[in-house]
């Protein structure tokens, strides 16, 4: 199977320093839904792995997060795409869990769920911790320059094999050309 793992905020939708706390605050980035649709239609299985420490911080609850993801899935379906699953870390930075990126726990869960080797699986993010988690799990890290991406690129220290693309649409272009 062709599996791709996406960060959510700053990759699929606009990121916010104040957190995405409601469906209204979830706003797709230009072209991102269409990019996922192109991947879906080319038989890619698209999975989201997202840190959602806003849960631990009490900024929103699980019902609200479900409502946010219902909106995401509805807009994606309208664009002709789908996300197979959303994996998320509900913990805060001080919880010392194994799933919060930069740790690779969510990626390992995804590998188990789909029974795939993670080597070479593209994992797309806009923050260094996404790329670090991806690399630690053996995936291929891809940085997009949406969300925090430009800051992340400027700071440097990216995993050696990181590929850089303008946005999710450019990632889809590259993957669909490669196959
Ligand atoms: Mg992000
Ligand atoms: Zn966690």
PDB file of C-alpha atoms and ligand atoms in Angstrom:
ATOM      1  CA  UNK A   1       0.000   0.000   0.000  1.00  0.00           C
ATOM      2  CA  UNK A   2       1.010   3.615  -0.522  1.00  0.00           C
ATOM      3  CA  UNK A   3       0.758   5.304   2.848  1.00  0.00           C
ATOM      4  CA  UNK A   4       1.330   8.976   3.612  1.00  0.00           C
ATOM      5  CA  UNK A   5       1.240  10.591   7.054  1.00  0.00           C
ATOM      6  CA  UNK A   6       0.269  14.249   7.393  1.00  0.00           C
ATOM      7  CA  UNK A   7       0.511  16.705  10.224  1.00  0.00           C
ATOM      8  CA  UNK A   8      -2.735  18.684  10.480  1.00  0.00           C
ATOM      9  CA  UNK A   9      -2.224  22.304  11.590  1.00  0.00           C
ATOM     10  CA  UNK A  10      -0.051  24.257   9.165  1.00  0.00           C
ATOM     11  CA  UNK A  11      -0.197  21.466   6.584  1.00  0.00           C
ATOM     12  CA  UNK A  12      -3.897  20.887   5.873  1.00  0.00           C
ATOM     13  CA  UNK A  13      -5.369  23.907   7.653  1.00  0.00           C
ATOM     14  CA  UNK A  14      -4.201  27.285   8.885  1.00  0.00           C
ATOM     15  CA  UNK A  15      -2.215  27.060  12.086  1.00  0.00           C
ATOM     16  CA  UNK A  16      -2.941  29.364  14.999  1.00  0.00           C
ATOM     17  CA  UNK A  17      -0.725  30.314  17.937  1.00  0.00           C
ATOM     18  CA  UNK A  18      -3.986  30.452  19.896  1.00  0.00           C
ATOM     19  CA  UNK A  19      -4.825  26.827  18.881  1.00  0.00           C
ATOM     20  CA  UNK A  20      -7.615  25.631  16.613  1.00  0.00           C
ATOM     21  CA  UNK A  21     -10.366  25.310  19.226  1.00  0.00           C
ATOM     22  CA  UNK A  22     -13.584  25.034  17.216  1.00  0.00           C
ATOM     23  CA  UNK A  23     -14.839  23.950  13.793  1.00  0.00           C
ATOM     24  CA  UNK A  24     -15.095  27.645  12.810  1.00  0.00           C
ATOM     25  CA  UNK A  25     -11.380  28.071  13.514  1.00  0.00           C
ATOM     26  CA  UNK A  26     -10.501  25.141  11.268  1.00  0.00           C
ATOM     27  CA  UNK A  27      -9.811  26.738   7.886  1.00  0.00           C
ATOM     28  CA  UNK A  28      -8.299  24.720   5.051  1.00  0.00           C
ATOM     29  CA  UNK A  29      -5.135  26.046   3.409  1.00  0.00           C
ATOM     30  CA  UNK A  30      -5.490  26.864  -0.292  1.00  0.00           C
ATOM     31  CA  UNK A  31      -5.125  23.705  -2.377  1.00  0.00           C
ATOM     32  CA  UNK A  32      -4.626  21.314   0.538  1.00  0.00           C
ATOM     33  CA  UNK A  33      -7.940  19.480   0.200  1.00  0.00           C
ATOM     34  CA  UNK A  34      -7.457  19.141  -3.542  1.00  0.00           C
ATOM     35  CA  UNK A  35      -3.946  17.773  -2.920  1.00  0.00           C
ATOM     36  CA  UNK A  36      -5.320  15.111  -0.562  1.00  0.00           C
ATOM     37  CA  UNK A  37      -8.032  14.310  -3.116  1.00  0.00           C
ATOM     38  CA  UNK A  38      -5.415  13.746  -5.830  1.00  0.00           C
ATOM     39  CA  UNK A  39      -3.497  11.408  -3.531  1.00  0.00           C
ATOM     40  CA  UNK A  40      -6.670   9.555  -2.512  1.00  0.00           C
ATOM     41  CA  UNK A  41      -7.647   9.100  -6.139  1.00  0.00           C
ATOM     42  CA  UNK A  42      -4.181   7.729  -6.916  1.00  0.00           C
ATOM     43  CA  UNK A  43      -4.729   5.031  -4.240  1.00  0.00           C
ATOM     44  CA  UNK A  44      -2.693   6.647  -1.486  1.00  0.00           C
ATOM     45  CA  UNK A  45      -3.923   5.977   2.039  1.00  0.00           C
ATOM     46  CA  UNK A  46      -3.786   9.340   3.813  1.00  0.00           C
ATOM     47  CA  UNK A  47      -3.442   9.342   7.595  1.00  0.00           C
ATOM     48  CA  UNK A  48      -3.181  12.345   9.914  1.00  0.00           C
ATOM     49  CA  UNK A  49      -0.905  12.405  12.985  1.00  0.00           C
ATOM     50  CA  UNK A  50      -1.445  15.508  15.086  1.00  0.00           C
ATOM     51  CA  UNK A  51      -0.375  16.805  18.486  1.00  0.00           C
ATOM     52  CA  UNK A  52      -3.475  18.214  20.165  1.00  0.00           C
ATOM     53  CA  UNK A  53      -2.201  19.484  23.496  1.00  0.00           C
ATOM     54  CA  UNK A  54      -5.174  21.871  23.579  1.00  0.00           C
ATOM     55  CA  UNK A  55      -7.024  18.875  25.078  1.00  0.00           C
ATOM     56  CA  UNK A  56      -4.565  18.598  27.982  1.00  0.00           C
ATOM     57  CA  UNK A  57      -4.607  22.382  28.337  1.00  0.00           C
ATOM     58  CA  UNK A  58      -8.408  22.353  28.642  1.00  0.00           C
ATOM     59  CA  UNK A  59      -8.861  24.623  25.610  1.00  0.00           C
ATOM     60  CA  UNK A  60     -11.345  22.220  23.999  1.00  0.00           C
ATOM     61  CA  UNK A  61     -12.745  18.780  24.684  1.00  0.00           C
ATOM     62  CA  UNK A  62     -12.872  15.570  22.698  1.00  0.00           C
ATOM     63  CA  UNK A  63     -16.388  16.269  21.387  1.00  0.00           C
ATOM     64  CA  UNK A  64     -15.164  19.548  19.936  1.00  0.00           C
ATOM     65  CA  UNK A  65     -12.132  17.872  18.387  1.00  0.00           C
ATOM     66  CA  UNK A  66     -14.453  15.301  16.827  1.00  0.00           C
ATOM     67  CA  UNK A  67     -16.586  18.143  15.447  1.00  0.00           C
ATOM     68  CA  UNK A  68     -13.476  19.788  13.992  1.00  0.00           C
ATOM     69  CA  UNK A  69     -12.521  16.545  12.274  1.00  0.00           C
ATOM     70  CA  UNK A  70     -16.065  16.062  11.023  1.00  0.00           C
ATOM     71  CA  UNK A  71     -15.769  19.442   9.306  1.00  0.00           C
ATOM     72  CA  UNK A  72     -12.379  18.466   7.866  1.00  0.00           C
ATOM     73  CA  UNK A  73     -13.762  15.174   6.521  1.00  0.00           C
ATOM     74  CA  UNK A  74     -16.874  16.850   5.100  1.00  0.00           C
ATOM     75  CA  UNK A  75     -14.848  19.466   3.207  1.00  0.00           C
ATOM     76  CA  UNK A  76     -12.439  16.783   2.041  1.00  0.00           C
ATOM     77  CA  UNK A  77     -15.266  14.603   0.770  1.00  0.00           C
ATOM     78  CA  UNK A  78     -16.652  17.580  -1.142  1.00  0.00           C
ATOM     79  CA  UNK A  79     -13.235  17.946  -2.780  1.00  0.00           C
ATOM     80  CA  UNK A  80     -13.187  14.225  -3.636  1.00  0.00           C
ATOM     81  CA  UNK A  81     -10.676  13.109  -1.031  1.00  0.00           C
ATOM     82  CA  UNK A  82     -10.561  11.336   2.278  1.00  0.00           C
ATOM     83  CA  UNK A  83      -8.414  10.758   5.310  1.00  0.00           C
ATOM     84  CA  UNK A  84      -8.361   7.126   6.390  1.00  0.00           C
ATOM     85  CA  UNK A  85      -7.671   7.842  10.065  1.00  0.00           C
ATOM     86  CA  UNK A  86      -6.693  10.615  12.430  1.00  0.00           C
ATOM     87  CA  UNK A  87      -4.147   9.700  15.087  1.00  0.00           C
ATOM     88  CA  UNK A  88      -3.703  12.306  17.750  1.00  0.00           C
ATOM     89  CA  UNK A  89      -1.776  12.917  20.916  1.00  0.00           C
ATOM     90  CA  UNK A  90      -4.055  14.469  23.554  1.00  0.00           C
ATOM     91  CA  UNK A  91      -1.222  15.064  26.024  1.00  0.00           C
ATOM     92  CA  UNK A  92       0.647  18.185  27.070  1.00  0.00           C
ATOM     93  CA  UNK A  93       4.377  18.882  26.861  1.00  0.00           C
ATOM     94  CA  UNK A  94       4.881  17.906  30.527  1.00  0.00           C
ATOM     95  CA  UNK A  95       3.015  14.597  30.358  1.00  0.00           C
ATOM     96  CA  UNK A  96       6.073  12.698  29.125  1.00  0.00           C
ATOM     97  CA  UNK A  97       3.984  10.524  26.810  1.00  0.00           C
ATOM     98  CA  UNK A  98       5.471   8.552  23.942  1.00  0.00           C
ATOM     99  CA  UNK A  99       3.030   9.850  21.326  1.00  0.00           C
ATOM    100  CA  UNK A 100       3.653  13.598  21.348  1.00  0.00           C
ATOM    101  CA  UNK A 101       5.881  14.611  18.460  1.00  0.00           C
ATOM    102  CA  UNK A 102       8.964  14.825  18.325  1.00  0.00           C
ATOM    103  CA  UNK A 103       8.580  11.324  19.752  1.00  0.00           C
ATOM    104  CA  UNK A 104       7.668   8.700  17.168  1.00  0.00           C
ATOM    105  CA  UNK A 105       4.854   6.932  19.070  1.00  0.00           C
ATOM    106  CA  UNK A 106       1.997   7.972  16.770  1.00  0.00           C
ATOM    107  CA  UNK A 107       3.969   6.931  13.709  1.00  0.00           C
ATOM    108  CA  UNK A 108       4.656   3.539  15.280  1.00  0.00           C
ATOM    109  CA  UNK A 109       0.952   3.147  16.058  1.00  0.00           C
ATOM    110  CA  UNK A 110       0.210   3.880  12.415  1.00  0.00           C
ATOM    111  CA  UNK A 111       2.766   1.289  11.300  1.00  0.00           C
ATOM    112  CA  UNK A 112       1.113  -1.314  13.516  1.00  0.00           C
ATOM    113  CA  UNK A 113      -2.425  -0.374  12.489  1.00  0.00           C
ATOM    114  CA  UNK A 114      -1.660  -0.722   8.781  1.00  0.00           C
ATOM    115  CA  UNK A 115       0.968  -3.428   9.216  1.00  0.00           C
ATOM    116  CA  UNK A 116       3.461  -1.555   7.050  1.00  0.00           C
ATOM    117  CA  UNK A 117       7.165  -0.904   7.288  1.00  0.00           C
ATOM    118  CA  UNK A 118       7.587   2.805   7.866  1.00  0.00           C
ATOM    119  CA  UNK A 119      10.847   3.003   5.920  1.00  0.00           C
ATOM    120  CA  UNK A 120      10.290   5.385   3.049  1.00  0.00           C
ATOM    121  CA  UNK A 121       6.750   6.342   4.057  1.00  0.00           C
ATOM    122  CA  UNK A 122       6.450  10.086   3.435  1.00  0.00           C
ATOM    123  CA  UNK A 123       5.511  12.071   6.545  1.00  0.00           C
ATOM    124  CA  UNK A 124       4.701  15.727   5.975  1.00  0.00           C
ATOM    125  CA  UNK A 125       4.939  18.478   8.570  1.00  0.00           C
ATOM    126  CA  UNK A 126       5.605  22.166   9.053  1.00  0.00           C
ATOM    127  CA  UNK A 127       7.482  22.032  12.381  1.00  0.00           C
ATOM    128  CA  UNK A 128      10.827  20.560  13.330  1.00  0.00           C
ATOM    129  CA  UNK A 129       9.191  18.142  15.763  1.00  0.00           C
ATOM    130  CA  UNK A 130       7.154  16.629  12.908  1.00  0.00           C
ATOM    131  CA  UNK A 131      10.317  15.970  10.933  1.00  0.00           C
ATOM    132  CA  UNK A 132      12.137  14.626  13.995  1.00  0.00           C
ATOM    133  CA  UNK A 133       9.291  12.224  14.803  1.00  0.00           C
ATOM    134  CA  UNK A 134       9.156  11.157  11.178  1.00  0.00           C
ATOM    135  CA  UNK A 135      12.885  10.506  11.024  1.00  0.00           C
ATOM    136  CA  UNK A 136      12.899   8.705  14.398  1.00  0.00           C
ATOM    137  CA  UNK A 137      10.204   6.348  13.103  1.00  0.00           C
ATOM    138  CA  UNK A 138      12.141   5.685   9.908  1.00  0.00           C
ATOM    139  CA  UNK A 139       9.777   7.617   7.648  1.00  0.00           C
ATOM    140  CA  UNK A 140      10.890  10.101   4.990  1.00  0.00           C
ATOM    141  CA  UNK A 141      10.432  13.610   6.382  1.00  0.00           C
ATOM    142  CA  UNK A 142       8.896  16.244   4.106  1.00  0.00           C
ATOM    143  CA  UNK A 143       8.767  19.895   5.159  1.00  0.00           C
ATOM    144  CA  UNK A 144       6.097  22.182   3.744  1.00  0.00           C
ATOM    145  CA  UNK A 145       6.567  25.947   3.874  1.00  0.00           C
ATOM    146  CA  UNK A 146       3.004  26.636   4.982  1.00  0.00           C
ATOM    147  CA  UNK A 147       2.159  27.145   8.681  1.00  0.00           C
ATOM    148  CA  UNK A 148       5.444  27.290  10.614  1.00  0.00           C
ATOM    149  CA  UNK A 149       7.365  25.889   7.658  1.00  0.00           C
ATOM    150  CA  UNK A 150       9.314  28.973   6.641  1.00  0.00           C
ATOM    151  CA  UNK A 151      10.446  29.546  10.237  1.00  0.00           C
ATOM    152  CA  UNK A 152      11.349  25.871  10.540  1.00  0.00           C
ATOM    153  CA  UNK A 153      13.477  26.011   7.387  1.00  0.00           C
ATOM    154  CA  UNK A 154      15.196  29.226   8.528  1.00  0.00           C
ATOM    155  CA  UNK A 155      16.097  27.747  11.925  1.00  0.00           C
ATOM    156  CA  UNK A 156      17.743  24.746  10.305  1.00  0.00           C
ATOM    157  CA  UNK A 157      18.747  21.504  11.983  1.00  0.00           C
ATOM    158  CA  UNK A 158      16.406  19.457   9.798  1.00  0.00           C
ATOM    159  CA  UNK A 159      16.921  15.696   9.532  1.00  0.00           C
ATOM    160  CA  UNK A 160      19.410  14.986   6.715  1.00  0.00           C
ATOM    161  CA  UNK A 161      16.969  13.408   4.307  1.00  0.00           C
ATOM    162  CA  UNK A 162      14.272  16.077   4.612  1.00  0.00           C
ATOM    163  CA  UNK A 163      12.623  17.104   1.357  1.00  0.00           C
ATOM    164  CA  UNK A 164      11.260  20.642   1.164  1.00  0.00           C
ATOM    165  CA  UNK A 165       8.134  21.641  -0.782  1.00  0.00           C
ATOM    166  CA  UNK A 166       6.140  24.865  -0.938  1.00  0.00           C
ATOM    167  CA  UNK A 167       2.908  23.248   0.219  1.00  0.00           C
ATOM    168  CA  UNK A 168       0.894  20.029   0.251  1.00  0.00           C
ATOM    169  CA  UNK A 169      -0.009  20.533  -3.376  1.00  0.00           C
ATOM    170  CA  UNK A 170       3.683  20.466  -4.304  1.00  0.00           C
ATOM    171  CA  UNK A 171       4.142  17.312  -2.202  1.00  0.00           C
ATOM    172  CA  UNK A 172       1.327  15.643  -4.143  1.00  0.00           C
ATOM    173  CA  UNK A 173       2.895  16.781  -7.433  1.00  0.00           C
ATOM    174  CA  UNK A 174       6.212  15.202  -6.448  1.00  0.00           C
ATOM    175  CA  UNK A 175       4.714  11.930  -5.186  1.00  0.00           C
ATOM    176  CA  UNK A 176       2.386  11.502  -8.145  1.00  0.00           C
ATOM    177  CA  UNK A 177       5.249  12.158 -10.527  1.00  0.00           C
ATOM    178  CA  UNK A 178       7.485   9.614  -8.747  1.00  0.00           C
ATOM    179  CA  UNK A 179       4.936   6.827  -9.135  1.00  0.00           C
TER     180      UNK A 179
HETATM  181 MG1  LIG B   1       1.865  21.716  12.304  1.00  0.00          MG
HETATM  182 ZN1  LIG B   2       0.751  11.793  23.807  1.00  0.00          ZN
END
